[in-house]
Structure formats: C-alpha cells, structure tokens
mmCIF file of N, CA and C in Angstrom:
data_model
loop_
_atom_site.group_PDB
_atom_site.id
_atom_site.type_symbol
_atom_site.label_atom_id
_atom_site.label_comp_id
_atom_site.label_asym_id
_atom_site.label_seq_id
_atom_site.Cartn_x
_atom_site.Cartn_y
_atom_site.Cartn_z
ATOM 1 N N MET A 1 111.563 101.891 121.613
ATOM 2 C CA MET A 1 110.215 101.635 121.163
ATOM 3 C C MET A 1 110.155 100.229 120.558
ATOM 4 N N ASN A 2 109.068 99.517 120.807
ATOM 5 C CA ASN A 2 108.841 98.206 120.226
ATOM 6 C C ASN A 2 108.102 98.385 118.903
ATOM 7 N N GLU A 3 108.846 98.360 117.802
ATOM 8 C CA GLU A 3 108.274 98.638 116.482
ATOM 9 C C GLU A 3 107.203 97.628 116.082
ATOM 10 N N ASP A 4 107.318 96.371 116.554
ATOM 11 C CA ASP A 4 106.310 95.353 116.228
ATOM 12 C C ASP A 4 104.939 95.738 116.764
ATOM 13 N N LYS A 5 104.923 96.520 117.816
ATOM 14 C CA LYS A 5 103.655 96.957 118.406
ATOM 15 C C LYS A 5 102.996 98.046 117.553
ATOM 16 N N TYR A 6 103.785 98.818 116.836
ATOM 17 C CA TYR A 6 103.275 99.957 116.076
ATOM 18 C C TYR A 6 103.228 99.739 114.561
ATOM 19 N N TYR A 7 103.949 98.728 114.084
ATOM 20 C CA TYR A 7 104.030 98.467 112.643
ATOM 21 C C TYR A 7 103.781 96.983 112.371
ATOM 22 N N PHE A 8 103.434 96.673 111.130
ATOM 23 C CA PHE A 8 103.378 95.290 110.672
ATOM 24 C C PHE A 8 104.783 94.920 110.209
ATOM 25 N N ALA A 9 105.614 94.575 111.180
ATOM 26 C CA ALA A 9 107.047 94.406 110.955
ATOM 27 C C ALA A 9 107.372 93.337 109.924
ATOM 28 N N ARG A 10 106.634 92.237 109.912
ATOM 29 C CA ARG A 10 106.919 91.140 108.977
ATOM 30 C C ARG A 10 106.756 91.597 107.528
ATOM 31 N N LEU A 11 105.901 92.564 107.309
ATOM 32 C CA LEU A 11 105.676 93.100 105.971
ATOM 33 C C LEU A 11 106.560 94.320 105.692
ATOM 34 N N LEU A 12 106.771 95.141 106.712
ATOM 35 C CA LEU A 12 107.522 96.378 106.529
ATOM 36 C C LEU A 12 109.018 96.144 106.330
ATOM 37 N N ARG A 13 109.582 95.214 107.089
ATOM 38 C CA ARG A 13 111.037 94.989 107.021
ATOM 39 C C ARG A 13 111.516 94.686 105.598
ATOM 40 N N PRO A 14 110.960 93.688 104.887
ATOM 41 C CA PRO A 14 111.480 93.413 103.536
ATOM 42 C C PRO A 14 111.299 94.591 102.582
ATOM 43 N N TYR A 15 110.214 95.327 102.753
ATOM 44 C CA TYR A 15 109.973 96.498 101.909
ATOM 45 C C TYR A 15 111.054 97.553 102.145
ATOM 46 N N LEU A 16 111.306 97.887 103.404
ATOM 47 C CA LEU A 16 112.315 98.909 103.711
ATOM 48 C C LEU A 16 113.706 98.461 103.297
ATOM 49 N N GLU A 17 114.032 97.191 103.530
ATOM 50 C CA GLU A 17 115.352 96.701 103.141
ATOM 51 C C GLU A 17 115.546 96.829 101.629
ATOM 52 N N ALA A 18 114.517 96.490 100.858
ATOM 53 C CA ALA A 18 114.627 96.581 99.399
ATOM 54 C C ALA A 18 114.733 98.030 98.935
ATOM 55 N N GLU A 19 113.998 98.920 99.592
ATOM 56 C CA GLU A 19 114.031 100.338 99.206
ATOM 57 C C GLU A 19 115.336 101.008 99.627
ATOM 58 N N LEU A 20 115.835 100.647 100.808
ATOM 59 C CA LEU A 20 117.043 101.290 101.328
ATOM 60 C C LEU A 20 118.326 100.677 100.777
ATOM 61 N N TYR A 21 118.276 99.409 100.435
ATOM 62 C CA TYR A 21 119.462 98.701 99.953
ATOM 63 C C TYR A 21 119.137 98.000 98.636
ATOM 64 N N PRO A 22 118.909 98.769 97.575
ATOM 65 C CA PRO A 22 118.486 98.180 96.297
ATOM 66 C C PRO A 22 119.524 97.273 95.644
ATOM 67 N N ASP A 23 120.791 97.380 96.069
ATOM 68 C CA ASP A 23 121.831 96.536 95.486
ATOM 69 C C ASP A 23 121.796 95.112 96.030
ATOM 70 N N GLY A 24 120.882 94.852 96.986
ATOM 71 C CA GLY A 24 120.739 93.508 97.539
ATOM 72 C C GLY A 24 121.546 93.271 98.800
ATOM 73 N N ASP A 25 122.477 94.155 99.133
ATOM 74 C CA ASP A 25 123.272 94.014 100.353
ATOM 75 C C ASP A 25 122.441 94.527 101.523
ATOM 76 N N LYS A 26 121.815 93.609 102.245
ATOM 77 C CA LYS A 26 120.909 93.994 103.334
ATOM 78 C C LYS A 26 121.548 93.661 104.681
ATOM 79 N N PRO A 27 122.232 94.613 105.259
ATOM 80 C CA PRO A 27 122.834 94.349 106.565
ATOM 81 C C PRO A 27 121.761 94.165 107.630
ATOM 82 N N GLU A 28 122.028 93.286 108.573
ATOM 83 C CA GLU A 28 121.092 93.066 109.681
ATOM 84 C C GLU A 28 121.013 94.334 110.522
ATOM 85 N N ARG A 29 119.839 94.913 110.548
ATOM 86 C CA ARG A 29 119.635 96.126 111.329
ATOM 87 C C ARG A 29 118.319 96.006 112.070
ATOM 88 N N PRO A 30 118.238 96.572 113.257
ATOM 89 C CA PRO A 30 116.956 96.582 113.958
ATOM 90 C C PRO A 30 115.917 97.360 113.141
ATOM 91 N N LEU A 31 114.677 96.957 113.237
ATOM 92 C CA LEU A 31 113.625 97.610 112.463
ATOM 93 C C LEU A 31 113.563 99.105 112.779
ATOM 94 N N GLY A 32 113.740 99.479 114.035
ATOM 95 C CA GLY A 32 113.711 100.898 114.406
ATOM 96 C C GLY A 32 114.741 101.711 113.646
ATOM 97 N N GLU A 33 115.912 101.134 113.436
ATOM 98 C CA GLU A 33 116.965 101.819 112.689
ATOM 99 C C GLU A 33 116.570 101.948 111.216
ATOM 100 N N LEU A 34 115.970 100.899 110.651
ATOM 101 C CA LEU A 34 115.503 100.959 109.263
ATOM 102 C C LEU A 34 114.436 102.034 109.096
ATOM 103 N N ILE A 35 113.527 102.124 110.053
ATOM 104 C CA ILE A 35 112.449 103.120 109.988
ATOM 105 C C ILE A 35 113.034 104.531 110.033
ATOM 106 N N LYS A 36 113.957 104.771 110.944
ATOM 107 C CA LYS A 36 114.577 106.099 111.036
ATOM 108 C C LYS A 36 115.317 106.455 109.748
ATOM 109 N N ARG A 37 116.030 105.488 109.212
ATOM 110 C CA ARG A 37 116.757 105.735 107.957
ATOM 111 C C ARG A 37 115.773 106.023 106.823
ATOM 112 N N ALA A 38 114.690 105.269 106.771
ATOM 113 C CA ALA A 38 113.677 105.472 105.733
ATOM 114 C C ALA A 38 113.043 106.853 105.853
ATOM 115 N N GLN A 39 112.711 107.247 107.059
ATOM 116 C CA GLN A 39 112.096 108.555 107.261
ATOM 117 C C GLN A 39 113.070 109.671 106.900
ATOM 118 N N GLY A 40 114.348 109.468 107.166
ATOM 119 C CA GLY A 40 115.362 110.445 106.781
ATOM 120 C C GLY A 40 115.484 110.601 105.273
ATOM 121 N N LYS A 41 115.153 109.542 104.555
ATOM 122 C CA LYS A 41 115.192 109.584 103.082
ATOM 123 C C LYS A 41 113.820 109.885 102.497
ATOM 124 N N LYS A 42 112.887 110.318 103.345
ATOM 125 C CA LYS A 42 111.528 110.674 102.913
ATOM 126 C C LYS A 42 110.759 109.479 102.338
ATOM 127 N N LEU A 43 111.112 108.279 102.779
ATOM 128 C CA LEU A 43 110.415 107.067 102.371
ATOM 129 C C LEU A 43 109.271 106.837 103.354
ATOM 130 N N GLU A 44 108.071 106.682 102.843
ATOM 131 C CA GLU A 44 106.891 106.550 103.708
ATOM 132 C C GLU A 44 106.896 105.231 104.473
ATOM 133 N N THR A 45 106.529 105.299 105.737
ATOM 134 C CA THR A 45 106.355 104.100 106.553
ATOM 135 C C THR A 45 104.966 104.060 107.185
ATOM 136 N N HIS A 46 104.258 105.184 107.135
ATOM 137 C CA HIS A 46 102.967 105.288 107.820
ATOM 138 C C HIS A 46 101.951 104.270 107.318
ATOM 139 N N PHE A 47 102.044 103.841 106.053
ATOM 140 C CA PHE A 47 101.059 102.934 105.495
ATOM 141 C C PHE A 47 101.135 101.536 106.113
ATOM 142 N N MET A 48 102.155 101.260 106.900
ATOM 143 C CA MET A 48 102.300 99.979 107.574
ATOM 144 C C MET A 48 102.088 100.078 109.082
ATOM 145 N N LYS A 49 101.549 101.210 109.531
ATOM 146 C CA LYS A 49 101.287 101.357 110.967
ATOM 147 C C LYS A 49 100.030 100.605 111.361
ATOM 148 N N ARG A 50 100.055 100.089 112.566
ATOM 149 C CA ARG A 50 98.866 99.467 113.137
ATOM 150 C C ARG A 50 97.946 100.593 113.610
ATOM 151 N N LEU A 51 96.693 100.491 113.273
ATOM 152 C CA LEU A 51 95.723 101.502 113.683
ATOM 153 C C LEU A 51 94.763 100.897 114.701
ATOM 154 N N ASP A 52 94.374 101.678 115.668
ATOM 155 C CA ASP A 52 93.392 101.218 116.647
ATOM 156 C C ASP A 52 92.002 101.691 116.245
ATOM 157 N N ASN A 53 91.701 101.603 114.963
ATOM 158 C CA ASN A 53 90.410 102.009 114.453
ATOM 159 C C ASN A 53 89.380 100.944 114.811
ATOM 160 N N PRO A 54 88.396 101.263 115.640
ATOM 161 C CA PRO A 54 87.434 100.251 116.077
ATOM 162 C C PRO A 54 86.671 99.591 114.928
ATOM 163 N N ARG A 55 86.318 100.357 113.899
ATOM 164 C CA ARG A 55 85.588 99.758 112.764
ATOM 165 C C ARG A 55 86.469 98.784 112.003
ATOM 166 N N LEU A 56 87.715 99.118 111.839
ATOM 167 C CA LEU A 56 88.655 98.244 111.155
ATOM 168 C C LEU A 56 88.838 96.942 111.930
ATOM 169 N N LEU A 57 89.061 97.060 113.226
ATOM 170 C CA LEU A 57 89.260 95.877 114.060
ATOM 171 C C LEU A 57 87.995 95.032 114.135
ATOM 172 N N TRP A 58 86.825 95.679 114.140
ATOM 173 C CA TRP A 58 85.548 94.958 114.139
ATOM 174 C C TRP A 58 85.412 94.152 112.846
ATOM 175 N N ALA A 59 85.716 94.783 111.710
ATOM 176 C CA ALA A 59 85.605 94.096 110.416
ATOM 177 C C ALA A 59 86.538 92.890 110.360
ATOM 178 N N VAL A 60 87.746 93.041 110.850
ATOM 179 C CA VAL A 60 88.695 91.927 110.852
ATOM 180 C C VAL A 60 88.180 90.798 111.728
ATOM 181 N N SER A 61 87.608 91.122 112.886
ATOM 182 C CA SER A 61 87.090 90.073 113.769
ATOM 183 C C SER A 61 85.941 89.315 113.115
ATOM 184 N N LYS A 62 85.071 90.008 112.390
ATOM 185 C CA LYS A 62 83.955 89.348 111.701
ATOM 186 C C LYS A 62 84.468 88.452 110.577
ATOM 187 N N LEU A 63 85.429 88.949 109.822
ATOM 188 C CA LEU A 63 85.985 88.134 108.747
ATOM 189 C C LEU A 63 86.769 86.945 109.289
ATOM 190 N N LYS A 64 87.408 87.136 110.418
ATOM 191 C CA LYS A 64 88.147 86.042 111.046
ATOM 192 C C LYS A 64 87.191 84.933 111.475
ATOM 193 N N ALA A 65 86.009 85.309 111.929
ATOM 194 C CA ALA A 65 85.013 84.310 112.321
ATOM 195 C C ALA A 65 84.544 83.494 111.120
ATOM 196 N N LEU A 66 84.510 84.119 109.953
ATOM 197 C CA LEU A 66 84.091 83.428 108.720
ATOM 198 C C LEU A 66 85.231 82.628 108.086
ATOM 199 N N TRP A 67 86.432 83.117 108.237
ATOM 200 C CA TRP A 67 87.674 82.567 107.701
ATOM 201 C C TRP A 67 87.519 82.168 106.227
ATOM 202 N N PRO A 68 87.310 83.161 105.355
ATOM 203 C CA PRO A 68 87.169 82.847 103.925
ATOM 204 C C PRO A 68 88.494 82.398 103.315
ATOM 205 N N ALA A 69 88.420 81.668 102.223
ATOM 206 C CA ALA A 69 89.631 81.223 101.522
ATOM 207 C C ALA A 69 90.247 82.381 100.743
ATOM 208 N N SER A 70 89.383 83.281 100.255
ATOM 209 C CA SER A 70 89.866 84.445 99.519
ATOM 210 C C SER A 70 88.924 85.609 99.772
ATOM 211 N N LEU A 71 89.429 86.793 99.459
ATOM 212 C CA LEU A 71 88.666 88.001 99.733
ATOM 213 C C LEU A 71 89.103 89.090 98.764
ATOM 214 N N LEU A 72 88.157 89.902 98.344
ATOM 215 C CA LEU A 72 88.437 91.049 97.475
ATOM 216 C C LEU A 72 88.179 92.322 98.268
ATOM 217 N N ASP A 73 89.181 93.173 98.347
ATOM 218 C CA ASP A 73 89.057 94.475 98.998
ATOM 219 C C ASP A 73 89.002 95.533 97.896
ATOM 220 N N ILE A 74 87.877 96.211 97.790
ATOM 221 C CA ILE A 74 87.719 97.256 96.779
ATOM 222 C C ILE A 74 88.034 98.602 97.416
ATOM 223 N N GLY A 75 88.959 99.317 96.819
ATOM 224 C CA GLY A 75 89.392 100.602 97.372
ATOM 225 C C GLY A 75 90.363 100.389 98.515
ATOM 226 N N SER A 76 91.402 99.631 98.269
ATOM 227 C CA SER A 76 92.353 99.238 99.324
ATOM 228 C C SER A 76 93.183 100.384 99.874
ATOM 229 N N GLY A 77 93.334 101.440 99.120
ATOM 230 C CA GLY A 77 94.102 102.581 99.599
ATOM 231 C C GLY A 77 95.512 102.196 99.983
ATOM 232 N N ASN A 78 95.898 102.513 101.199
ATOM 233 C CA ASN A 78 97.238 102.205 101.697
ATOM 234 C C ASN A 78 97.369 100.783 102.219
ATOM 235 N N GLY A 79 96.276 100.042 102.267
ATOM 236 C CA GLY A 79 96.341 98.641 102.668
ATOM 237 C C GLY A 79 96.096 98.358 104.132
ATOM 238 N N TYR A 80 95.592 99.328 104.888
ATOM 239 C CA TYR A 80 95.432 99.127 106.333
ATOM 240 C C TYR A 80 94.644 97.857 106.658
ATOM 241 N N LEU A 81 93.531 97.632 105.984
ATOM 242 C CA LEU A 81 92.741 96.419 106.227
ATOM 243 C C LEU A 81 93.511 95.179 105.775
ATOM 244 N N LEU A 82 94.189 95.280 104.651
ATOM 245 C CA LEU A 82 94.916 94.137 104.112
ATOM 246 C C LEU A 82 95.970 93.611 105.077
ATOM 247 N N TRP A 83 96.701 94.504 105.716
ATOM 248 C CA TRP A 83 97.776 94.069 106.624
ATOM 249 C C TRP A 83 97.186 93.287 107.797
ATOM 250 N N TYR A 84 96.079 93.787 108.346
ATOM 251 C CA TYR A 84 95.429 93.075 109.451
ATOM 252 C C TYR A 84 94.928 91.710 108.993
ATOM 253 N N LEU A 85 94.360 91.647 107.801
ATOM 254 C CA LEU A 85 93.846 90.371 107.302
ATOM 255 C C LEU A 85 94.974 89.370 107.059
ATOM 256 N N LEU A 86 96.067 89.816 106.492
ATOM 257 C CA LEU A 86 97.204 88.920 106.270
ATOM 258 C C LEU A 86 97.755 88.384 107.580
ATOM 259 N N GLU A 87 97.725 89.203 108.603
ATOM 260 C CA GLU A 87 98.214 88.778 109.914
ATOM 261 C C GLU A 87 97.205 87.872 110.623
ATOM 262 N N SER A 88 95.929 88.207 110.519
ATOM 263 C CA SER A 88 94.889 87.497 111.271
ATOM 264 C C SER A 88 94.404 86.223 110.604
ATOM 265 N N LEU A 89 94.522 86.158 109.284
ATOM 266 C CA LEU A 89 94.007 85.013 108.525
ATOM 267 C C LEU A 89 95.123 84.389 107.684
ATOM 268 N N PRO A 90 96.049 83.700 108.320
ATOM 269 C CA PRO A 90 97.151 83.102 107.552
ATOM 270 C C PRO A 90 96.588 82.186 106.459
ATOM 271 N N GLY A 91 97.155 82.311 105.278
ATOM 272 C CA GLY A 91 96.737 81.465 104.175
ATOM 273 C C GLY A 91 95.657 82.054 103.284
ATOM 274 N N ILE A 92 95.020 83.134 103.717
ATOM 275 C CA ILE A 92 93.979 83.746 102.889
ATOM 276 C C ILE A 92 94.614 84.347 101.635
ATOM 277 N N ARG A 93 93.899 84.244 100.531
ATOM 278 C CA ARG A 93 94.322 84.894 99.284
ATOM 279 C C ARG A 93 93.551 86.196 99.181
ATOM 280 N N LEU A 94 94.296 87.300 99.169
ATOM 281 C CA LEU A 94 93.680 88.615 99.132
ATOM 282 C C LEU A 94 93.841 89.253 97.764
ATOM 283 N N PHE A 95 92.746 89.755 97.252
ATOM 284 C CA PHE A 95 92.744 90.483 95.993
ATOM 285 C C PHE A 95 92.396 91.927 96.309
ATOM 286 N N SER A 96 93.094 92.826 95.685
ATOM 287 C CA SER A 96 92.937 94.245 95.974
ATOM 288 C C SER A 96 92.617 94.997 94.694
ATOM 289 N N ALA A 97 91.548 95.771 94.719
ATOM 290 C CA ALA A 97 91.200 96.652 93.608
ATOM 291 C C ALA A 97 91.396 98.081 94.092
ATOM 292 N N GLU A 98 92.380 98.752 93.515
ATOM 293 C CA GLU A 98 92.703 100.119 93.921
ATOM 294 C C GLU A 98 92.876 100.965 92.668
ATOM 295 N N LEU A 99 92.247 102.111 92.640
ATOM 296 C CA LEU A 99 92.262 102.990 91.479
ATOM 297 C C LEU A 99 93.568 103.767 91.328
ATOM 298 N N HIS A 100 94.243 104.052 92.409
ATOM 299 C CA HIS A 100 95.465 104.858 92.393
ATOM 300 C C HIS A 100 96.659 103.982 91.999
ATOM 301 N N PRO A 101 97.302 104.266 90.861
ATOM 302 C CA PRO A 101 98.386 103.393 90.376
ATOM 303 C C PRO A 101 99.600 103.304 91.307
ATOM 304 N N LEU A 102 99.963 104.405 91.975
ATOM 305 C CA LEU A 102 101.124 104.351 92.863
ATOM 306 C C LEU A 102 100.841 103.493 94.096
ATOM 307 N N LYS A 103 99.626 103.592 94.624
ATOM 308 C CA LYS A 103 99.262 102.757 95.776
ATOM 309 C C LYS A 103 99.193 101.290 95.371
ATOM 310 N N THR A 104 98.646 101.028 94.195
ATOM 311 C CA THR A 104 98.576 99.650 93.701
ATOM 312 C C THR A 104 99.982 99.079 93.533
ATOM 313 N N ALA A 105 100.871 99.862 92.968
ATOM 314 C CA ALA A 105 102.253 99.407 92.773
ATOM 315 C C ALA A 105 102.927 99.124 94.108
ATOM 316 N N ARG A 106 102.713 99.988 95.087
ATOM 317 C CA ARG A 106 103.327 99.773 96.399
ATOM 318 C C ARG A 106 102.762 98.523 97.066
ATOM 319 N N LEU A 107 101.449 98.302 96.966
ATOM 320 C CA LEU A 107 100.853 97.082 97.513
ATOM 321 C C LEU A 107 101.491 95.850 96.864
ATOM 322 N N GLY A 108 101.677 95.912 95.560
ATOM 323 C CA GLY A 108 102.296 94.793 94.853
ATOM 324 C C GLY A 108 103.736 94.572 95.265
ATOM 325 N N ARG A 109 104.448 95.656 95.479
ATOM 326 C CA ARG A 109 105.858 95.551 95.901
ATOM 327 C C ARG A 109 105.957 94.936 97.291
ATOM 328 N N VAL A 110 105.112 95.382 98.206
ATOM 329 C CA VAL A 110 105.111 94.806 99.555
ATOM 330 C C VAL A 110 104.760 93.321 99.476
ATOM 331 N N ALA A 111 103.760 92.978 98.677
ATOM 332 C CA ALA A 111 103.339 91.579 98.552
ATOM 333 C C ALA A 111 104.458 90.695 98.022
ATOM 334 N N SER A 112 105.132 91.150 96.968
ATOM 335 C CA SER A 112 106.183 90.313 96.389
ATOM 336 C C SER A 112 107.401 90.211 97.307
ATOM 337 N N LEU A 113 107.767 91.310 97.942
ATOM 338 C CA LEU A 113 108.933 91.279 98.832
ATOM 339 C C LEU A 113 108.669 90.475 100.100
ATOM 340 N N SER A 114 107.428 90.508 100.573
ATOM 341 C CA SER A 114 107.067 89.792 101.804
ATOM 342 C C SER A 114 106.617 88.365 101.528
ATOM 343 N N ARG A 115 106.411 88.078 100.249
ATOM 344 C CA ARG A 115 105.953 86.744 99.828
ATOM 345 C C ARG A 115 104.628 86.375 100.492
ATOM 346 N N VAL A 116 103.672 87.290 100.388
ATOM 347 C CA VAL A 116 102.337 87.034 100.910
ATOM 348 C C VAL A 116 101.350 86.943 99.745
ATOM 349 N N PRO A 117 100.244 86.200 99.922
ATOM 350 C CA PRO A 117 99.265 86.023 98.845
ATOM 351 C C PRO A 117 98.322 87.221 98.692
ATOM 352 N N LEU A 118 98.898 88.328 98.260
ATOM 353 C CA LEU A 118 98.144 89.550 98.005
ATOM 354 C C LEU A 118 98.317 89.888 96.527
ATOM 355 N N PHE A 119 97.183 90.100 95.838
ATOM 356 C CA PHE A 119 97.203 90.314 94.400
ATOM 357 C C PHE A 119 96.486 91.617 94.064
ATOM 358 N N PRO A 120 97.228 92.732 94.032
ATOM 359 C CA PRO A 120 96.608 94.028 93.746
ATOM 360 C C PRO A 120 96.439 94.274 92.252
ATOM 361 N N VAL A 121 95.324 94.887 91.916
ATOM 362 C CA VAL A 121 95.024 95.257 90.540
ATOM 363 C C VAL A 121 94.607 96.718 90.532
ATOM 364 N N CYS A 122 95.139 97.470 89.592
ATOM 365 C CA CYS A 122 94.769 98.870 89.455
ATOM 366 C C CYS A 122 93.512 98.936 88.592
ATOM 367 N N CYS A 123 92.381 99.188 89.237
ATOM 368 C CA CYS A 123 91.112 99.249 88.513
ATOM 369 C C CYS A 123 90.055 99.920 89.380
ATOM 370 N N SER A 124 88.964 100.252 88.746
ATOM 371 C CA SER A 124 87.813 100.816 89.438
ATOM 372 C C SER A 124 86.970 99.692 90.001
ATOM 373 N N GLY A 125 86.316 99.950 91.097
ATOM 374 C CA GLY A 125 85.386 98.976 91.652
ATOM 375 C C GLY A 125 84.199 98.713 90.746
ATOM 376 N N GLU A 126 83.991 99.615 89.789
ATOM 377 C CA GLU A 126 82.885 99.459 88.844
ATOM 378 C C GLU A 126 83.286 98.642 87.613
ATOM 379 N N ALA A 127 84.567 98.362 87.457
ATOM 380 C CA ALA A 127 85.050 97.612 86.294
ATOM 381 C C ALA A 127 86.099 96.597 86.734
ATOM 382 N N LEU A 128 85.683 95.644 87.526
ATOM 383 C CA LEU A 128 86.603 94.649 88.065
ATOM 384 C C LEU A 128 87.004 93.637 87.005
ATOM 385 N N PRO A 129 88.287 93.310 86.932
ATOM 386 C CA PRO A 129 88.745 92.343 85.925
ATOM 387 C C PRO A 129 88.667 90.898 86.409
ATOM 388 N N PHE A 130 87.901 90.640 87.422
ATOM 389 C CA PHE A 130 87.823 89.297 87.983
ATOM 390 C C PHE A 130 86.616 88.560 87.437
#
C-alpha cells in the first residue's frame, strides 16, 4: 500500500516516530511499518488519514484561491481540514481553537514534531483568546 496516498505522511511520520520511540532512537522504517506498529500499540493513526470529503476538498480549493497569510479554524477536532491546508498552502500560519483538551494537545504535538506553523489553543469558539 502507498501510505502517502492514504495519510499525510510528512506530518504523521514524526508523530509516530516520537510516540513509538520516545527515547529518541528512531530507526529508519517505512511508514507502513510504523503505522502497523502504532496500531498494534493502540496508537491512533486515523486522524491523519486523507478524506475524500467533497465539502472539505471544496473548502480547501476556495481557501487556496484566496491564499490567506493566516487562518483560524474554530472546532478543529482531529485536524482533517488543517492537514489539507498545511499541505495545500505552504507558509500559511494556522490557528486552531478546539474545546477538547486531548485533541488540542495532539494537534500541538503534531505541529511541534512536524515543525509546521500550526498554533492550537484549547478554548471555546465563543471565548477566543486572540
């Protein structure tokens, strides 16, 4: 299977390597092997899957036409829109407002490990700290 076709590999790989090899010893392994190992350890990978959701892809195409310098996603959830935006709009600064603390923490971990300009904040869309 070509994992790049089904996952956002550039973002998923550093996350899985850090979760699977916390001591820093990251042996070179194919992404498919990392995914299988992660799933065997009950580590979620689904949040980095590419979705063929027409509304999601439509929104990304519209935002790509505008090419904003920054964007705020309210209710980011698992980050499905964020991953597409990071891939489609290199250089964009993404801000994420997510109410669920575990999802916010995971978004932050992926951002820091992947070194992408994503800045998640755990907050309500009704009380933005921006």
